[in-house]
Amino acid sequence: MKRNLILILTLLTTLALLACNTQNEDMAYFQLPPELMGKLAAADLLDGKEDKVIEKCASCSLMMPGKPEFGMDLSDYHLQFCSEPCQASYATDASGRLATLKVPELPAVPELPAEMAPEVPAVPEAPEAEEH
Ligand SMILES: [Zn+2]
């Protein structure tokens, strides 16, 4: 009788561990719809590197710098949030938050129109040599 109990307990523990592992994997390899994957890709490019690490806080419209200690894996990407509440909001509803996220456009390289380009300073004329 006692032996059976131990067996059942062992089984339950194993099942619980398996359940935990499955949950973690679901979180990391959470399948996102293509449009949300596109947002992640755009957000990834915002920091200037296509490294699958989103360094700006997605919860703050990608305006705040994220911190490694508030990181979270989402699909192929690693998101860094600026604070624990920001991280928690994505941990509970990543696809819902992503759906409302507006990824800012990449800042365009400023290009001055020709007429506004600063004039090339004229080389000061050499003082005329005095005639003797
Ligand atoms: Zn934030």
PDB file of N, CA, C and O in Angstrom, residues 121-127:
ATOM      1  N   PRO A 121      31.491  78.258 -47.602  1.00  0.00           N
ATOM      2  CA  PRO A 121      32.065  79.587 -47.315  1.00  0.00           C
ATOM      3  C   PRO A 121      33.121  79.954 -48.357  1.00  0.00           C
ATOM      4  O   PRO A 121      33.953  79.134 -48.722  1.00  0.00           O
ATOM      5  N   ALA A 122      32.972  81.179 -48.830  1.00  0.00           N
ATOM      6  CA  ALA A 122      33.921  81.628 -49.856  1.00  0.00           C
ATOM      7  C   ALA A 122      35.314  81.756 -49.249  1.00  0.00           C
ATOM      8  O   ALA A 122      35.460  82.126 -48.086  1.00  0.00           O
ATOM      9  N   VAL A 123      36.236  81.354 -50.010  1.00  0.00           N
ATOM     10  CA  VAL A 123      37.613  81.477 -49.527  1.00  0.00           C
ATOM     11  C   VAL A 123      37.927  82.968 -49.469  1.00  0.00           C
ATOM     12  O   VAL A 123      37.731  83.682 -50.465  1.00  0.00           O
ATOM     13  N   PRO A 124      38.296  83.423 -48.277  1.00  0.00           N
ATOM     14  CA  PRO A 124      38.583  84.872 -48.195  1.00  0.00           C
ATOM     15  C   PRO A 124      39.674  85.246 -49.190  1.00  0.00           C
ATOM     16  O   PRO A 124      40.680  84.550 -49.330  1.00  0.00           O
ATOM     17  N   GLU A 125      39.362  86.354 -49.886  1.00  0.00           N
ATOM     18  CA  GLU A 125      40.337  86.745 -50.907  1.00  0.00           C
ATOM     19  C   GLU A 125      41.619  87.244 -50.232  1.00  0.00           C
ATOM     20  O   GLU A 125      41.578  87.896 -49.200  1.00  0.00           O
ATOM     21  N   ALA A 126      42.638  86.867 -50.868  1.00  0.00           N
ATOM     22  CA  ALA A 126      43.942  87.297 -50.315  1.00  0.00           C
ATOM     23  C   ALA A 126      44.015  88.808 -50.473  1.00  0.00           C
ATOM     24  O   ALA A 126      43.617  89.350 -51.497  1.00  0.00           O
ATOM     25  N   PRO A 127      44.434  89.492 -49.413  1.00  0.00           N
ATOM     26  CA  PRO A 127      44.539  90.956 -49.541  1.00  0.00           C
ATOM     27  C   PRO A 127      45.438  91.313 -50.736  1.00  0.00           C
ATOM     28  O   PRO A 127      46.472  90.676 -50.954  1.00  0.00           O
TER      29      PRO A 127
END
